[in-house]
Every structure is written in structure tokens, then in C-alpha cells.
Amino acid sequence: FRNSGQTCVAANRFLVHESVYEDFVARLTSEAETLALGHGLDSRTTIGPLINEAACRKAAAFVDDAIVRGARVTTGGDWAQGPFWGNFFPPTVIRDATDEMACTCFESFAPLAPVIKFSTAAEAVALANDTPAGLACYLYSQDLALAWRMAEELEYGMVGINEALISHAEIPFGGIKESGVGRE
């Protein structure tokens, strides 16, 4: 949920092995519920607003589409209301997501975390590659040999293995597919 999901390298969906799926969703939901929406100058704030009202409408539409298609929201999902809440959207975990939902097919640039269950590494790679975007992806595994084999099959300009902070000024930055050609 870094920067309310508004970074070009933000995770747009989580592909989680079926053996840890339930625990992952429960833990992600619990962590998301600790985040506090608010003004950036308030020391209690851990997540801020989206860029504009249109971004909130897009996030809400993605959530609605997921629900209609069978997903369940475990936390968040409701556009925040209040005196200055116009552009705030809460961290939202969407379980039982599929690759047919808008929230998994398009970049949201919002604090949405759709979680898709997979069974095999080949299935995970196929799901991960089934997107027009190709800037960055992240994979976590205790089996580093498997992680490296999967990383070589992933169609992304940057792949983080057991690491989510993969961009630094000293290293090349760039993607493939609709996420650009070449490196900065």
C-alpha cells in the first residue's frame, strides 16, 4: 500500500500458493486494518489520499467489479466519507480474485490488494505474465532455485526476489510491454 498504491512499481495483485492462501489473506487483512487514513501532517497517518476524485471512482469501480464477479472484500472497499475525505480510499484486500476482474487486469494506482490463488509455479508464471504491463513484479519463496527459475520466465523489466524495494538511482530502471522499452 506504499504511497496509497500510486507508484509505478506498486504491486497490483498478489498471486499466493494455495497452501498458504488463507493465512496470507488473514495476515494481509490484519495488517491493512492497522493503516490509518488521514492528513499527511498528522503523525498517526500511515496512508494518504489518492491523486483526485477520479482515482477514487476508478478504485471503487474495480472493487464493485470484483464483487460482482465473485470476489470478497475482507477489509476496506468503501470510499471514505467525512469532512476532508473526498480523495481518500482505504486499503482494500480482495480475496478470491481471478484474472478476469478489472482489479487484476489493469493497474489501479490505488490501495487495492486483490489476492489470486494458484497451485503450481507454472500457473503462477502464466497468471503473472497475463497482463499488458511489464514494469516490475515481486516473488517470494523459501526455495531460491525455484524463485530464480520463475524469475527468468517472468515478462517484466525488473523482478524482486524476496524484496519489494527494487529500484535505486544506481541501477537501470525500466519495463517491457506497455510499461516501456529501454532503461533509464
Tab-separated table of C-alpha atoms in Angstrom:
chain	number	residue	atom	x	y	z
A	1	PHE	CA	0.000	0.000	0.000
A	2	ARG	CA	3.045	2.247	-0.344
A	3	ASN	CA	2.008	5.768	-1.364
A	4	SER	CA	-1.617	4.560	-1.419
A	5	GLY	CA	-0.736	2.295	-4.345
A	6	GLN	CA	0.219	5.267	-6.518
A	7	THR	CA	3.687	4.239	-7.612
A	8	CYS	CA	4.591	2.739	-10.955
A	9	VAL	CA	6.193	-0.246	-9.217
A	10	ALA	CA	3.329	-0.920	-6.787
A	11	ALA	CA	2.052	-4.485	-6.605
A	12	ASN	CA	-1.283	-4.622	-8.426
A	13	ARG	CA	-2.195	-8.174	-7.463
A	14	PHE	CA	-0.927	-10.909	-5.214
A	15	LEU	CA	-0.587	-14.460	-6.510
A	16	VAL	CA	-0.477	-16.769	-3.492
A	17	HIS	CA	0.061	-20.523	-3.358
A	18	GLU	CA	-2.980	-22.459	-2.211
A	19	SER	CA	-1.071	-23.962	0.750
A	20	VAL	CA	-0.654	-20.537	2.403
A	21	TYR	CA	-3.560	-18.654	0.829
A	22	GLU	CA	-5.893	-18.487	3.840
A	23	ASP	CA	-3.115	-17.481	6.240
A	24	PHE	CA	-1.795	-14.861	3.782
A	25	VAL	CA	-5.233	-13.280	3.306
A	26	ALA	CA	-5.821	-13.203	7.077
A	27	ARG	CA	-2.439	-11.603	7.776
A	28	LEU	CA	-2.709	-9.096	4.925
A	29	THR	CA	-6.182	-8.126	6.097
A	30	SER	CA	-4.960	-7.694	9.669
A	31	GLU	CA	-2.028	-5.520	8.553
A	32	ALA	CA	-4.213	-3.430	6.234
A	33	GLU	CA	-6.568	-2.728	9.125
A	34	THR	CA	-3.716	-1.150	11.110
A	35	LEU	CA	-3.171	1.547	8.470
A	36	ALA	CA	-4.697	4.931	9.314
A	37	LEU	CA	-6.143	7.199	6.627
A	38	GLY	CA	-5.500	10.856	7.248
A	39	HIS	CA	-3.777	14.140	6.662
A	40	GLY	CA	-0.068	13.897	5.921
A	41	LEU	CA	0.850	16.230	8.776
A	42	ASP	CA	-0.947	14.052	11.341
A	43	SER	CA	1.643	11.754	12.956
A	44	ARG	CA	-0.955	8.973	13.239
A	45	THR	CA	-1.497	8.884	9.467
A	46	THR	CA	0.017	5.955	7.598
A	47	ILE	CA	-1.877	6.238	4.310
A	48	GLY	CA	-2.897	9.368	2.438
A	49	PRO	CA	-5.254	10.375	-0.347
A	50	LEU	CA	-5.384	9.398	-3.985
A	51	ILE	CA	-4.493	11.984	-6.607
A	52	ASN	CA	-8.093	13.020	-7.323
A	53	GLU	CA	-11.739	12.015	-7.163
A	54	ALA	CA	-11.499	10.198	-10.493
A	55	ALA	CA	-8.895	7.874	-8.987
A	56	CYS	CA	-11.304	7.073	-6.135
A	57	ARG	CA	-14.105	6.400	-8.607
A	58	LYS	CA	-11.804	4.046	-10.536
A	59	ALA	CA	-10.826	2.194	-7.337
A	60	ALA	CA	-14.493	1.878	-6.295
A	61	ALA	CA	-15.404	0.585	-9.765
A	62	PHE	CA	-12.627	-2.027	-9.572
A	63	VAL	CA	-13.923	-3.191	-6.175
A	64	ASP	CA	-17.522	-3.324	-7.419
A	65	ASP	CA	-16.463	-5.314	-10.495
A	66	ALA	CA	-14.572	-7.812	-8.313
A	67	ILE	CA	-17.576	-8.316	-6.030
A	68	VAL	CA	-19.942	-8.821	-8.960
A	69	ARG	CA	-17.530	-11.435	-10.348
A	70	GLY	CA	-17.413	-13.402	-7.069
A	71	ALA	CA	-14.593	-11.896	-5.016
A	72	ARG	CA	-14.999	-10.896	-1.380
A	73	VAL	CA	-13.608	-7.802	0.313
A	74	THR	CA	-12.036	-8.627	3.680
A	75	THR	CA	-11.294	-5.033	4.634
A	76	GLY	CA	-11.748	-1.612	3.074
A	77	GLY	CA	-13.569	-1.212	-0.198
A	78	ASP	CA	-15.756	1.703	0.851
A	79	TRP	CA	-14.841	5.154	-0.346
A	80	ALA	CA	-14.041	7.023	2.872
A	81	GLN	CA	-16.526	9.703	3.930
A	82	GLY	CA	-16.001	12.715	6.180
A	83	PRO	CA	-15.197	16.416	6.178
A	84	PHE	CA	-11.998	16.183	4.101
A	85	TRP	CA	-12.190	12.618	2.799
A	86	GLY	CA	-13.030	13.304	-0.850
A	87	ASN	CA	-9.883	11.668	-2.258
A	88	PHE	CA	-9.270	9.011	0.372
A	89	PHE	CA	-9.743	5.323	-0.382
A	90	PRO	CA	-8.981	2.781	2.346
A	91	PRO	CA	-6.519	-0.079	1.994
A	92	THR	CA	-8.624	-2.846	0.465
A	93	VAL	CA	-7.953	-6.578	0.415
A	94	ILE	CA	-9.903	-8.544	-2.193
A	95	ARG	CA	-9.879	-12.315	-1.736
A	96	ASP	CA	-10.987	-14.926	-4.276
A	97	ALA	CA	-9.862	-12.644	-7.084
A	98	THR	CA	-9.491	-14.059	-10.583
A	99	ASP	CA	-7.663	-12.970	-13.712
A	100	GLU	CA	-10.982	-11.857	-15.223
A	101	MET	CA	-11.501	-8.914	-12.855
A	102	ALA	CA	-10.596	-5.316	-13.670
A	103	CYS	CA	-8.576	-5.065	-10.436
A	104	THR	CA	-6.270	-7.841	-11.659
A	105	CYS	CA	-6.117	-6.894	-15.335
A	106	PHE	CA	-5.367	-3.172	-15.088
A	107	GLU	CA	-3.127	-1.002	-12.949
A	108	SER	CA	-5.252	0.566	-10.218
A	109	PHE	CA	-2.874	3.173	-8.770
A	110	ALA	CA	-4.931	2.745	-5.600
A	111	PRO	CA	-4.576	0.839	-2.314
A	112	LEU	CA	-6.139	-2.342	-3.673
A	113	ALA	CA	-4.736	-5.796	-2.972
A	114	PRO	CA	-6.532	-8.470	-4.998
A	115	VAL	CA	-5.329	-11.939	-3.987
A	116	ILE	CA	-5.376	-14.787	-6.513
A	117	LYS	CA	-4.817	-18.422	-5.516
A	118	PHE	CA	-2.513	-20.650	-7.595
A	119	SER	CA	-1.418	-24.292	-7.400
A	120	THR	CA	1.819	-24.597	-9.401
A	121	ALA	CA	4.773	-22.407	-10.279
A	122	ALA	CA	3.867	-22.705	-13.961
A	123	GLU	CA	0.354	-21.462	-13.206
A	124	ALA	CA	1.752	-18.527	-11.207
A	125	VAL	CA	4.092	-17.512	-14.036
A	126	ALA	CA	1.285	-17.747	-16.605
A	127	LEU	CA	-1.005	-15.611	-14.409
A	128	ALA	CA	1.755	-13.083	-13.730
A	129	ASN	CA	2.615	-12.740	-17.413
A	130	ASP	CA	-1.022	-12.360	-18.481
A	131	THR	CA	-1.005	-8.564	-18.370
A	132	PRO	CA	-0.168	-5.753	-20.767
A	133	ALA	CA	2.047	-4.189	-18.085
A	134	GLY	CA	5.613	-5.304	-17.567
A	135	LEU	CA	7.498	-2.877	-15.341
A	136	ALA	CA	8.052	-4.752	-12.100
A	137	CYS	CA	6.999	-7.827	-10.202
A	138	TYR	CA	7.982	-9.452	-6.960
A	139	LEU	CA	8.167	-13.054	-5.925
A	140	TYR	CA	8.699	-14.594	-2.539
A	141	SER	CA	9.814	-18.142	-1.894
A	142	GLN	CA	11.904	-20.161	0.522
A	143	ASP	CA	13.129	-22.140	-2.486
A	144	LEU	CA	15.596	-19.757	-4.147
A	145	ALA	CA	16.356	-22.133	-7.012
A	146	LEU	CA	12.657	-22.183	-7.901
A	147	ALA	CA	12.450	-18.405	-7.467
A	148	TRP	CA	15.319	-17.855	-9.908
A	149	ARG	CA	13.794	-20.252	-12.462
A	150	MET	CA	10.463	-18.415	-12.182
A	151	ALA	CA	12.158	-15.005	-12.411
A	152	GLU	CA	13.729	-15.994	-15.714
A	153	GLU	CA	10.258	-16.793	-17.113
A	154	LEU	CA	8.568	-13.617	-15.887
A	155	GLU	CA	7.974	-10.951	-18.535
A	156	TYR	CA	8.943	-7.877	-16.520
A	157	GLY	CA	11.732	-5.355	-16.741
A	158	MET	CA	12.517	-5.725	-13.033
A	159	VAL	CA	11.926	-8.714	-10.749
A	160	GLY	CA	12.374	-8.574	-6.990
A	161	ILE	CA	13.069	-11.886	-5.267
A	162	ASN	CA	12.151	-11.778	-1.577
A	163	GLU	CA	12.391	-7.990	-1.855
A	164	ALA	CA	9.873	-5.256	-2.641
A	165	LEU	CA	12.180	-2.243	-2.854
A	166	ILE	CA	13.872	-2.962	-6.160
A	167	SER	CA	14.563	0.453	-7.638
A	168	HIS	CA	17.589	2.543	-6.808
A	169	ALA	CA	19.206	5.507	-8.553
A	170	GLU	CA	22.343	3.466	-9.225
A	171	ILE	CA	20.687	0.660	-11.203
A	172	PRO	CA	18.854	0.588	-14.546
A	173	PHE	CA	15.105	1.208	-14.316
A	174	GLY	CA	12.608	0.172	-16.973
A	175	GLY	CA	9.998	-2.224	-18.185
A	176	ILE	CA	8.689	-4.109	-21.172
A	177	LYS	CA	5.305	-4.499	-22.916
A	178	GLU	CA	3.147	-1.400	-22.298
A	179	SER	CA	5.485	-0.373	-19.473
A	180	GLY	CA	8.157	0.937	-21.801
A	181	VAL	CA	11.182	-0.067	-23.760
A	182	GLY	CA	14.724	0.514	-22.612
A	183	ARG	CA	16.270	1.667	-19.388
A	184	GLU	CA	16.765	4.982	-17.630
